[in-house]
mmCIF file of C-alpha atoms in Angstrom:
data_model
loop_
_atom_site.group_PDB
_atom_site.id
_atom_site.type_symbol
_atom_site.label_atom_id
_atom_site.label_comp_id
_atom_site.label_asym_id
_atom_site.label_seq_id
_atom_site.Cartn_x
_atom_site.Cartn_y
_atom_site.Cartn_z
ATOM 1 C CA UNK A 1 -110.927 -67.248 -108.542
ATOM 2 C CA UNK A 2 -112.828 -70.463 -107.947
ATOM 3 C CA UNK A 3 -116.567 -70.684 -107.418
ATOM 4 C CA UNK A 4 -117.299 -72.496 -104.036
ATOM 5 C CA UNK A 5 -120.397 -75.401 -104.553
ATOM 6 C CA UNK A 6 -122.919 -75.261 -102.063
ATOM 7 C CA UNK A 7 -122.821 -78.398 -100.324
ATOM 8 C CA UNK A 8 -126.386 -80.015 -100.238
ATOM 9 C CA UNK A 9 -127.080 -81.470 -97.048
ATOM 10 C CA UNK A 10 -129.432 -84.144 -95.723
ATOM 11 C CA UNK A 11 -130.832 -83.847 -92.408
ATOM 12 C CA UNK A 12 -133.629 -85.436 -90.158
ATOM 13 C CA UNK A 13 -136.025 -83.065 -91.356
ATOM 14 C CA UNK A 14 -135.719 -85.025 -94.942
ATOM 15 C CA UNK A 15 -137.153 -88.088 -93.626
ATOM 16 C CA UNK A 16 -139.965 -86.418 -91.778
ATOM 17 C CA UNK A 17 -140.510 -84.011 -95.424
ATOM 18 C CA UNK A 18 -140.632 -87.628 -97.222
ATOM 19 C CA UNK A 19 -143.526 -88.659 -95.319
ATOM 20 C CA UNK A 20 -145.339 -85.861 -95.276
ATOM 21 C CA UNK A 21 -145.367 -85.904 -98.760
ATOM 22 C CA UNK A 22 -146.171 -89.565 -98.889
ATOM 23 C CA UNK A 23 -149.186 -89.229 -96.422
ATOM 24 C CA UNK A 24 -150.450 -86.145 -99.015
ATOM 25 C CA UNK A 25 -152.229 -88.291 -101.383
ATOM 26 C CA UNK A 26 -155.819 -89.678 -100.662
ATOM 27 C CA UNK A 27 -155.264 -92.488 -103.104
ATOM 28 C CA UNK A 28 -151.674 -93.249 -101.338
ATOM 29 C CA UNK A 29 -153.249 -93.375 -98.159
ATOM 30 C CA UNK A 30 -155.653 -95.999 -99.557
ATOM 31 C CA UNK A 31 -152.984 -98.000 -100.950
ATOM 32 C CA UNK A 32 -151.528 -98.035 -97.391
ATOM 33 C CA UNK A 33 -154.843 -99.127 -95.862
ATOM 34 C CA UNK A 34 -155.401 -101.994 -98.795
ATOM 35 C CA UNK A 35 -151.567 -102.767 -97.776
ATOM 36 C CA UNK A 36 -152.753 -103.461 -94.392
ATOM 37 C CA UNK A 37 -152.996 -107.079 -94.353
ATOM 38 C CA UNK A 38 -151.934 -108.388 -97.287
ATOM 39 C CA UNK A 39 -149.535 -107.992 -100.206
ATOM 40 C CA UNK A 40 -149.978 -107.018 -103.858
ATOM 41 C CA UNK A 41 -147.927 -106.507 -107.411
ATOM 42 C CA UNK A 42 -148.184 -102.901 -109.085
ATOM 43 C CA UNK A 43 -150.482 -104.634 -111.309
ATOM 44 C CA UNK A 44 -152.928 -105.983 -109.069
ATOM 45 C CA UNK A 45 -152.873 -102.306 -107.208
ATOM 46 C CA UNK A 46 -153.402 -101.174 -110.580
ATOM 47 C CA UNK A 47 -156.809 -103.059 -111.054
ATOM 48 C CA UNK A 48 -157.483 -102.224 -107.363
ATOM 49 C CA UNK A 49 -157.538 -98.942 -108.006
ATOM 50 C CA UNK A 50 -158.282 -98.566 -111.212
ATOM 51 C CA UNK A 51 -155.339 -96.443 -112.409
ATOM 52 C CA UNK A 52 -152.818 -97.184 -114.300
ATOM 53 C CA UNK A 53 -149.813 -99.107 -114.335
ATOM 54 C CA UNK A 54 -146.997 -96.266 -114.759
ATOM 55 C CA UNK A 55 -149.301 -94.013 -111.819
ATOM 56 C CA UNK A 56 -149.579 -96.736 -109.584
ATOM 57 C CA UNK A 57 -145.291 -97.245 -109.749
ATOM 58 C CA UNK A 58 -145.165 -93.532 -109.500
ATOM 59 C CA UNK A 59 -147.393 -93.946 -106.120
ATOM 60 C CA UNK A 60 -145.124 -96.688 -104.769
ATOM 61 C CA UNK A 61 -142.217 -95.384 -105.556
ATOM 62 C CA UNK A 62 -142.942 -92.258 -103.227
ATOM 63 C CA UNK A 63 -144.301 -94.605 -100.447
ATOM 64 C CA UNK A 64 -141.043 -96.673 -100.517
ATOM 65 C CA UNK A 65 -138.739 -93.489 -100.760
ATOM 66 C CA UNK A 66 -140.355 -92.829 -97.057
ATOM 67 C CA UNK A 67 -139.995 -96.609 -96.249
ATOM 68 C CA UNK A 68 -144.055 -96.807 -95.831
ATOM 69 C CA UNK A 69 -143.771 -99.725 -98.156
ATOM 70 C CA UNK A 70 -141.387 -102.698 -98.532
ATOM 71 C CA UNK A 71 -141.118 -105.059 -101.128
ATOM 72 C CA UNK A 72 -140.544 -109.080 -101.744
ATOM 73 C CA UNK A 73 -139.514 -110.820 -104.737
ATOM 74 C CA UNK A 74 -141.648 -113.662 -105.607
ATOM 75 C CA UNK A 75 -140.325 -115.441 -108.711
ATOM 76 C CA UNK A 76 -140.406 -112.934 -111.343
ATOM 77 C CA UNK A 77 -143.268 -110.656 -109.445
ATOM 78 C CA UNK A 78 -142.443 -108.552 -106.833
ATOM 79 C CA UNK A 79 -144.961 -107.780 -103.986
ATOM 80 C CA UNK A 80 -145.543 -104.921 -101.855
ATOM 81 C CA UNK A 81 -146.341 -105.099 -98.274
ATOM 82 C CA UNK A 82 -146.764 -102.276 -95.790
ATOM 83 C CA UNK A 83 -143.250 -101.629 -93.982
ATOM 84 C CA UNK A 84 -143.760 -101.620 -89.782
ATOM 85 C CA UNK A 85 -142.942 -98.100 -88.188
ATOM 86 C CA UNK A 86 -139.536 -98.419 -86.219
ATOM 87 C CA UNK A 87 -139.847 -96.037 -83.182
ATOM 88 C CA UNK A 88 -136.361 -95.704 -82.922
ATOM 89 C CA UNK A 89 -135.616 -94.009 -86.440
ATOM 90 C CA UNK A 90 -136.343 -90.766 -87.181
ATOM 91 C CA UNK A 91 -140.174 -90.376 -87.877
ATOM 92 C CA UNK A 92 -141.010 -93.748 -86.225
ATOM 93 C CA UNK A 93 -143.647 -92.355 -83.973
ATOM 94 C CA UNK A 94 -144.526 -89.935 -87.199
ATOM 95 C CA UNK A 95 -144.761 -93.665 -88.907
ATOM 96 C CA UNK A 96 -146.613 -95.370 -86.554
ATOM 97 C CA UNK A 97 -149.288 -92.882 -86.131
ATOM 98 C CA UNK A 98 -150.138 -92.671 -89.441
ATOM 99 C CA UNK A 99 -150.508 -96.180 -90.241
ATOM 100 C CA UNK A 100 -152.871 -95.998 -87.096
ATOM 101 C CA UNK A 101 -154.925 -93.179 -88.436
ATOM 102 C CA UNK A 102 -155.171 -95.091 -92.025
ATOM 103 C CA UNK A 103 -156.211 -97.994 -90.265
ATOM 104 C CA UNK A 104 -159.505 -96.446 -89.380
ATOM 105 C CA UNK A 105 -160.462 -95.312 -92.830
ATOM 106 C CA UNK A 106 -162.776 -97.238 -94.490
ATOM 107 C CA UNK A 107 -162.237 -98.613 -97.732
ATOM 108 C CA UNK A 108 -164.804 -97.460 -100.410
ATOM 109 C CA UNK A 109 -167.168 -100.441 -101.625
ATOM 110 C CA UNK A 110 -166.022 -100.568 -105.036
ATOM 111 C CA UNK A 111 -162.262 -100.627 -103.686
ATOM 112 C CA UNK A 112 -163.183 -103.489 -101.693
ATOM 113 C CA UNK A 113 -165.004 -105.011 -103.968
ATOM 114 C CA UNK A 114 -161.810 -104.999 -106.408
ATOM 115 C CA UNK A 115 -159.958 -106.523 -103.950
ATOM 116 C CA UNK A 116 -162.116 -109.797 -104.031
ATOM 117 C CA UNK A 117 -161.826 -109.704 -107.412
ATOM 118 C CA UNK A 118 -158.426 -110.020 -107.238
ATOM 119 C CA UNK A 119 -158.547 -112.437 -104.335
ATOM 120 C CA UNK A 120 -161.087 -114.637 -106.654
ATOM 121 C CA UNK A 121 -158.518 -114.599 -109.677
ATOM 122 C CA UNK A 122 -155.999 -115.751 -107.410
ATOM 123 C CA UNK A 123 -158.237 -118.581 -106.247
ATOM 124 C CA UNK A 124 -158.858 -119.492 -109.535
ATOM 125 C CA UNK A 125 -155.232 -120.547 -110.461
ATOM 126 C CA UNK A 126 -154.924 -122.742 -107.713
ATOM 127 C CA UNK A 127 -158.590 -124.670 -108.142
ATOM 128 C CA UNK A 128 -157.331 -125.051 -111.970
ATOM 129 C CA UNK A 129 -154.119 -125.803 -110.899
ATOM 130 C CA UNK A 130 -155.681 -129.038 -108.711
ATOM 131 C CA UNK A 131 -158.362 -129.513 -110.544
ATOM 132 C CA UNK A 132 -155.870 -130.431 -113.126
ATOM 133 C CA UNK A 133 -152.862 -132.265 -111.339
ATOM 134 C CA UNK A 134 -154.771 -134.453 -108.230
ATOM 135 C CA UNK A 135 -153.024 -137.833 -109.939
ATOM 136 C CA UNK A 136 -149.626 -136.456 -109.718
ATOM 137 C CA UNK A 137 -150.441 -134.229 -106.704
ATOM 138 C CA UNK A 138 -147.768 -136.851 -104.057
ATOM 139 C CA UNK A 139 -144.709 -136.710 -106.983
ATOM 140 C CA UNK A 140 -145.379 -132.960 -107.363
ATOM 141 C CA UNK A 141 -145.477 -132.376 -103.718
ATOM 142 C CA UNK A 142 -142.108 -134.576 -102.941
ATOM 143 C CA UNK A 143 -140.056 -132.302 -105.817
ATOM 144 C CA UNK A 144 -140.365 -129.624 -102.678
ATOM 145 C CA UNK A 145 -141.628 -131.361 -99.045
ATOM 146 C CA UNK A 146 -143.639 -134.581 -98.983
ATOM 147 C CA UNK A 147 -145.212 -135.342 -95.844
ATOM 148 C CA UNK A 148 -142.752 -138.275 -94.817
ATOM 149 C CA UNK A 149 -140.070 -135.261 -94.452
ATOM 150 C CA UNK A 150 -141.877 -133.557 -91.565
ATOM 151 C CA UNK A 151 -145.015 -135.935 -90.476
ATOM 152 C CA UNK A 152 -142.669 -137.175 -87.508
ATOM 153 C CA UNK A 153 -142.195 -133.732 -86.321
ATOM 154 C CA UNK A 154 -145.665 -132.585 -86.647
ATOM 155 C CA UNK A 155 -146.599 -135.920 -84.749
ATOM 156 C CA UNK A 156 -144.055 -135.074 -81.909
ATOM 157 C CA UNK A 157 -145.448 -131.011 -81.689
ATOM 158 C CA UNK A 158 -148.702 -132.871 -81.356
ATOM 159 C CA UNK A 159 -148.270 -135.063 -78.993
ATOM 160 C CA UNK A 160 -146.760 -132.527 -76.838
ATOM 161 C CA UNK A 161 -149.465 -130.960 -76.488
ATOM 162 C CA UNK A 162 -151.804 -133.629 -74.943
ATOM 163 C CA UNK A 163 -155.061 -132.962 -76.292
ATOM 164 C CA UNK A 164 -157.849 -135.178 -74.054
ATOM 165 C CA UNK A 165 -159.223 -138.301 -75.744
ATOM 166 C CA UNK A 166 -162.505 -136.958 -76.449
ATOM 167 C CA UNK A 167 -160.797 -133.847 -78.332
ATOM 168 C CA UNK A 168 -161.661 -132.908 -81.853
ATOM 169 C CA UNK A 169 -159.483 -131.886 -84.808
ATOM 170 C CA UNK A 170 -160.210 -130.310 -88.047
ATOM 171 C CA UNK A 171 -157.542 -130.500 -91.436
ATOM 172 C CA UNK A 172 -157.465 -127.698 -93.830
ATOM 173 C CA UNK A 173 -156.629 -129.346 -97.356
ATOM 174 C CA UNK A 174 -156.072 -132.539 -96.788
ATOM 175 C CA UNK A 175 -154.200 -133.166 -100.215
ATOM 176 C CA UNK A 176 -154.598 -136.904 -100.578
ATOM 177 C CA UNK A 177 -155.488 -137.353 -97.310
ATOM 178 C CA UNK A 178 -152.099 -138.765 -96.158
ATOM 179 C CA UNK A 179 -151.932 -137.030 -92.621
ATOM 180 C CA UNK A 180 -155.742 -138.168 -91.526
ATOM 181 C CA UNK A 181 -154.776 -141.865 -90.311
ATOM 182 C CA UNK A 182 -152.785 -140.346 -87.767
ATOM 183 C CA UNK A 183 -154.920 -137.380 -86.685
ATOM 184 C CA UNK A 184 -157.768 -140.172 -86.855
ATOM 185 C CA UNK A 185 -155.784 -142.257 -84.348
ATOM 186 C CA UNK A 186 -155.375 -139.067 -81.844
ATOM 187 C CA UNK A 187 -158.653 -137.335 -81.827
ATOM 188 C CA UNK A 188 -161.902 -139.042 -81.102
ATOM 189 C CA UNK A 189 -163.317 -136.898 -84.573
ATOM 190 C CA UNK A 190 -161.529 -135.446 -87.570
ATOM 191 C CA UNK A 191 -162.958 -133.438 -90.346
ATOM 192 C CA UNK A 192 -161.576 -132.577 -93.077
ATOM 193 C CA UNK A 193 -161.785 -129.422 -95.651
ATOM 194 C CA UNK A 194 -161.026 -129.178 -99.304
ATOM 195 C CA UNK A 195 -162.447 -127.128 -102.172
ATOM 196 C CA UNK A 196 -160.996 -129.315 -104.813
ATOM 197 C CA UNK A 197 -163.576 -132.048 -105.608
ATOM 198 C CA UNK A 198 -160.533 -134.429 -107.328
ATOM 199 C CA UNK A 199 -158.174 -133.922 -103.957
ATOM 200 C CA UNK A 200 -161.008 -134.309 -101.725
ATOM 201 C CA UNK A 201 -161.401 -137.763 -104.097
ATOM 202 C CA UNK A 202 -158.378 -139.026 -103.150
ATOM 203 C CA UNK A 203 -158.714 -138.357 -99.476
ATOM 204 C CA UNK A 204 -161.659 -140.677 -99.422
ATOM 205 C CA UNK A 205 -160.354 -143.477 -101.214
ATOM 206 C CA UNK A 206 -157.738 -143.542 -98.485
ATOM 207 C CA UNK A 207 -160.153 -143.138 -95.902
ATOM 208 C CA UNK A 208 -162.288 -146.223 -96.796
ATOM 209 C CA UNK A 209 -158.551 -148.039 -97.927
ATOM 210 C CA UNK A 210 -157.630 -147.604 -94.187
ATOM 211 C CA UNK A 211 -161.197 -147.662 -92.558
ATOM 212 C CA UNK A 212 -161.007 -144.389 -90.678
ATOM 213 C CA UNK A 213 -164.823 -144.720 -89.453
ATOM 214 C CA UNK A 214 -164.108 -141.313 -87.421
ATOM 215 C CA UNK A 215 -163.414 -138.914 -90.363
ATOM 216 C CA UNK A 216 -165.390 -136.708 -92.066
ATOM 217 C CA UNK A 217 -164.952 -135.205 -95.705
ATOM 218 C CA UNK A 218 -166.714 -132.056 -96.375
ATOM 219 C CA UNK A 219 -165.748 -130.289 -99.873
ATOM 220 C CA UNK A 220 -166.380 -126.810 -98.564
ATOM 221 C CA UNK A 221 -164.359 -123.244 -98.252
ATOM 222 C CA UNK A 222 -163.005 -123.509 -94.974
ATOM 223 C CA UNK A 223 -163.035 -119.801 -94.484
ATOM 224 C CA UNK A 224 -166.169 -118.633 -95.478
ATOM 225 C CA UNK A 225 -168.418 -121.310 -95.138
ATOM 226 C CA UNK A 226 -169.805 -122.372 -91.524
ATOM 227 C CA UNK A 227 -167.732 -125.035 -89.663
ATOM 228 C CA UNK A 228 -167.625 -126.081 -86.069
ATOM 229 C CA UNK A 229 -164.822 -125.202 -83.869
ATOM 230 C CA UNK A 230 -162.185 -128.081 -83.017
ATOM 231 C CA UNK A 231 -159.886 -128.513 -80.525
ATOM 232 C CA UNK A 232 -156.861 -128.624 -83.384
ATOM 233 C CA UNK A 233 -157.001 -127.474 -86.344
ATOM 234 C CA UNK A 234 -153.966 -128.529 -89.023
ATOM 235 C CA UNK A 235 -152.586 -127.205 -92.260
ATOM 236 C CA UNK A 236 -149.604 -128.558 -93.702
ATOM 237 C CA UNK A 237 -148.517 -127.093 -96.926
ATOM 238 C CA UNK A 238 -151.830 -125.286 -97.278
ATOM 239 C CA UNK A 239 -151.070 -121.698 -96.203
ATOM 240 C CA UNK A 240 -149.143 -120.760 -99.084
ATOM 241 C CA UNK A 241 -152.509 -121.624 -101.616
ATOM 242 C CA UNK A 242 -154.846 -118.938 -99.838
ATOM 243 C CA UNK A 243 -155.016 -115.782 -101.582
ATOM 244 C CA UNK A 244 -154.675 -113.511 -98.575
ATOM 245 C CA UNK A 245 -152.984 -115.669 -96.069
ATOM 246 C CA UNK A 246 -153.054 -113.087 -93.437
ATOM 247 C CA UNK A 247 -156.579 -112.971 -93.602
ATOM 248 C CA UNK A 248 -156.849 -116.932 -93.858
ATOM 249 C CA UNK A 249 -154.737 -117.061 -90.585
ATOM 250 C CA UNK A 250 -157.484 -114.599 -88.994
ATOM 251 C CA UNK A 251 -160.473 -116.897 -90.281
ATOM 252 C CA UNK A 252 -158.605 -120.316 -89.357
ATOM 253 C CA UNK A 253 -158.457 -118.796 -85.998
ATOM 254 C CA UNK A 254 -161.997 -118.330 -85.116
ATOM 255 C CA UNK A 255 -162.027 -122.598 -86.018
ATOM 256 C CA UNK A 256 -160.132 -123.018 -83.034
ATOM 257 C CA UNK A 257 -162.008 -123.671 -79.703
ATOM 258 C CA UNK A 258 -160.551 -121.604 -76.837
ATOM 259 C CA UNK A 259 -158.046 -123.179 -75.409
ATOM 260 C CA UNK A 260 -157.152 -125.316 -78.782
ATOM 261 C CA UNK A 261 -153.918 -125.010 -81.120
ATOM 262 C CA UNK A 262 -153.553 -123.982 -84.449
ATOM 263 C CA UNK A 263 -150.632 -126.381 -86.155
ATOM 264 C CA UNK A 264 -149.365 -124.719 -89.355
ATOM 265 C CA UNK A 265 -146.315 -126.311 -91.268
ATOM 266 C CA UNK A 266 -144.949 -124.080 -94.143
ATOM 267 C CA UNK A 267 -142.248 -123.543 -95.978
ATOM 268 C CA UNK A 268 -139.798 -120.849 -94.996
ATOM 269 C CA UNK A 269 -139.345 -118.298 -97.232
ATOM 270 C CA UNK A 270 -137.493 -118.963 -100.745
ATOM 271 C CA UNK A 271 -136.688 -117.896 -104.147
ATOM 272 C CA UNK A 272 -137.241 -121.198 -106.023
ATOM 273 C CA UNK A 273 -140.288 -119.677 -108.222
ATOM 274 C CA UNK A 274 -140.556 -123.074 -110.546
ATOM 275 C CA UNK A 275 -142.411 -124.257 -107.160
ATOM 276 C CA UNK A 276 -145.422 -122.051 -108.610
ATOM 277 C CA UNK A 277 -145.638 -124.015 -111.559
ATOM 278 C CA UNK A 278 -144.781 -127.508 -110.467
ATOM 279 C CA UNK A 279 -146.555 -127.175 -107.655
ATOM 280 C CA UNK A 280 -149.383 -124.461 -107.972
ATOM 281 C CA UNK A 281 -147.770 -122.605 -105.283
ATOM 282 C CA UNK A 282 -149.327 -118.531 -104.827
ATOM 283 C CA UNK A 283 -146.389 -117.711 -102.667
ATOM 284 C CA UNK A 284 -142.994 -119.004 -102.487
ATOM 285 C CA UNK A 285 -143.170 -119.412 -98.119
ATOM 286 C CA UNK A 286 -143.495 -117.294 -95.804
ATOM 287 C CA UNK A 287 -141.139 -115.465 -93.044
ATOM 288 C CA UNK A 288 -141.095 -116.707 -89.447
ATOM 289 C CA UNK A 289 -142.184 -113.291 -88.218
ATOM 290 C CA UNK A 290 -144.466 -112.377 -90.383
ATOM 291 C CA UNK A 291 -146.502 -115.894 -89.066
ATOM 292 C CA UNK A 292 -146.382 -114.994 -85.549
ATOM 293 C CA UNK A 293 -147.337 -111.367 -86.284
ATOM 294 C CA UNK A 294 -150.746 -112.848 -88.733
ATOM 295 C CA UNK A 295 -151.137 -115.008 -85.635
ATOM 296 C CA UNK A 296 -150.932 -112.518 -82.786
ATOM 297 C CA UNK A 297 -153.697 -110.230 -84.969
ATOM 298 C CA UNK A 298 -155.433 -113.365 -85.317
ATOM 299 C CA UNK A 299 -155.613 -113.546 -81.128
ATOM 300 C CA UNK A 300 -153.354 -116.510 -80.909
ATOM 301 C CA UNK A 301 -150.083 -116.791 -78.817
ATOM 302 C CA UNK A 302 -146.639 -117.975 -80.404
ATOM 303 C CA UNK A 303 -145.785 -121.450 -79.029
ATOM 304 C CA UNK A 304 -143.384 -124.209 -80.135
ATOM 305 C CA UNK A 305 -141.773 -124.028 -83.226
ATOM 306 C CA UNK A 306 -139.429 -126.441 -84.637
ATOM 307 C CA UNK A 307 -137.493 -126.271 -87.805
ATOM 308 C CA UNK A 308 -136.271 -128.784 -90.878
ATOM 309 C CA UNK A 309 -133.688 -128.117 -93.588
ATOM 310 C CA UNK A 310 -134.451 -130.259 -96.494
ATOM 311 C CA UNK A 311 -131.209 -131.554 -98.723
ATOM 312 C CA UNK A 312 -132.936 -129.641 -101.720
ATOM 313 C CA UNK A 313 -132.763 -126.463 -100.247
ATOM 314 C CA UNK A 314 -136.372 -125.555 -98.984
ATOM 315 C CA UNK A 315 -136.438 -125.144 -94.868
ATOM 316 C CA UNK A 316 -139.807 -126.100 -93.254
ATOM 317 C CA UNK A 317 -141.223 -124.503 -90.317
ATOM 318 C CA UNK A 318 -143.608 -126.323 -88.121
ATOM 319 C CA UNK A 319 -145.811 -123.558 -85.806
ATOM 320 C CA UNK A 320 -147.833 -123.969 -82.929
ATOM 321 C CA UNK A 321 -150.412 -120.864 -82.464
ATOM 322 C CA UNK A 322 -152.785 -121.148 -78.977
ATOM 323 C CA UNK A 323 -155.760 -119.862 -78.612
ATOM 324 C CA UNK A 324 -155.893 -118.576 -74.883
ATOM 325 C CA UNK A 325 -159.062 -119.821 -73.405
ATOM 326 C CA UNK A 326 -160.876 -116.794 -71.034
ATOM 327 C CA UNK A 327 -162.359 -119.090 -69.123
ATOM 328 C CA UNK A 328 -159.437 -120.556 -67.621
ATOM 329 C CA UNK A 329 -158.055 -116.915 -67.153
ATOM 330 C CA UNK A 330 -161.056 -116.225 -65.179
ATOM 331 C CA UNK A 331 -160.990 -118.826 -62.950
ATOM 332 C CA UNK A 332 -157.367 -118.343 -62.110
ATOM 333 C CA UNK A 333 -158.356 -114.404 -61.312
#
């Protein structure tokens, strides 16, 4: 006589159990809420939360096991991000209402204050990293994009967009200042942002070299320190230096007058993690959507996008982000 096995079977109500128990945990909640905009490795939750390593896995593991969380491979770290509620799966709505409830807790003040330690840290190690390579900053740049592989398509997104002649423009890390002749020849004032004394250096030089009498060099941090709005304001290769690039896209945004554009040229995503090294890189690119989604939470609108595949294997992605202006939208009413 043979014993029958009970067959084990998984049903819907396994997905909803999973994140129940996921959305039990006050400090799992928090993690969700920290995970909000931006992404972090188990160590850097770790610090966040002052825990430790081997709890903070344990955490993540039970957040991913009810896809709350999703991860990315960045070199030899790997990142976690907050994972978007899909309606039409079971527990989407389940999903999406938590993550809406989370979003209105507020973060204790030492949790937050953790974070911008961990922001600072991450700052640091691109400052040192500039501070320390600004006379090989054009070979180091060319082993991945140099600006002669996509100025011409900038230029042409640009130009499309026919700012007036009495429009201003404002560069976010200049580098070595290669892209401000041109901006200086479309925009009746340019200023440019760096917080690298040696890069900001090497901007000038070419300044005076080329006599661009309407540019100005401020060595400032363009997102917490007080600027005044332009009419476009550029980063090329810059995005992927900021800490929290989510929250840089959401402070860049607010430099754009109403009406204005927001250019950003990055690289797509990749796995090429010597680019960190070489290059002083904090993230190796970024996703298409995952731009247009910082940039829609940032109240800009998706525009033109255009994209280049290099023969080295990187793909760049040129963005246009408007910023509706009300005013016209009242007008029109």
């Amino acid at each position: 006589m043979s014993l029958r096995v009970p067959q084990i079977r998984h049903d819907d109500s396994d997905e909803l159990a999973a994140l129940c128990k996921a959305g039990g945990d006050p400090l799992r909640l928090n993690v969700l809420r920290v995970l909000a905009n931006d992404s972090f490795g188990v160590l850097e939750l770790a610090q966040i939360f002052a825990t430790g390593q081997s709890g903070m896995s344990h955490h993540l593991k039970v957040l991913a096991q009810a896809n709350l969380v999703a991860t990315r491979r960045e070199g030899n770290a790997i990142f976690y991000r907050r994972a978007l509620a899909q309606n039409e799966r079971v527990g989407g709505m389940l999903h999406a209402a938590l993550l809406a409830e989370v979003d209105e807790l507020e973060l204790p003040a030492e949790i937050a204050g953790r974070i911008a330690e961990v922001h600072a840290q991450r700052e640091a190690v691109s400052r040192d990293f500039f501070a320390r390579a600004a006379e090989k900053f054009q070979a180091q740049q060319d082993l991945i994009a140099g600006l002669p592989q996509y100025r011409d398509s900038v230029l042409a997104l640009l130009d499309a967009l026919g700012f007036e002649p009495d429009a201003t423009a404002l560069e976010v890390g200049p580098g070595d200042g290669g892209f401000l002749p041109d901006l200086a020849r479309r925009f009746s004032r340019v200023t440019a942002l760096d917080n690298s004394p040696a890069m900001l250096e090497l901007a000038r030089m070419r300044c005076n070299d080329e006599g661009l009498g309407n540019v100005e060099l401020r060595l400032t941090d363009a997102l917490n320190d007080e600027q005044a709005a332009a009419d476009c304001v550029v980063l090329n290769m810059v995005l992927h230096h900021f800490a929290a690039p989510a929250d840089a896209m959401k402070q860049l945004a607010q430099r754009v007058q109403p009406g204005g554009a927001l250019l950003v040229t990055e690289l797509c995503s990749h796995n090429q993690s010597w680019a960190r090294e070489a290059c002083g890189d904090l993230w190796l690119g970024f996703e298409q959507d995952d731009l247009a989604r910082w940039a829609n939470a940032a109240g800009l609108t998706p525009g033109e996008s255009l994209y280049i595949g290099l023969r080295n294997g990187f793909q760049i992605q040129v963005r246009h982000f408007a910023k509706p202006d009300s005013r016209s939208e009242l007008t029109h009413r």
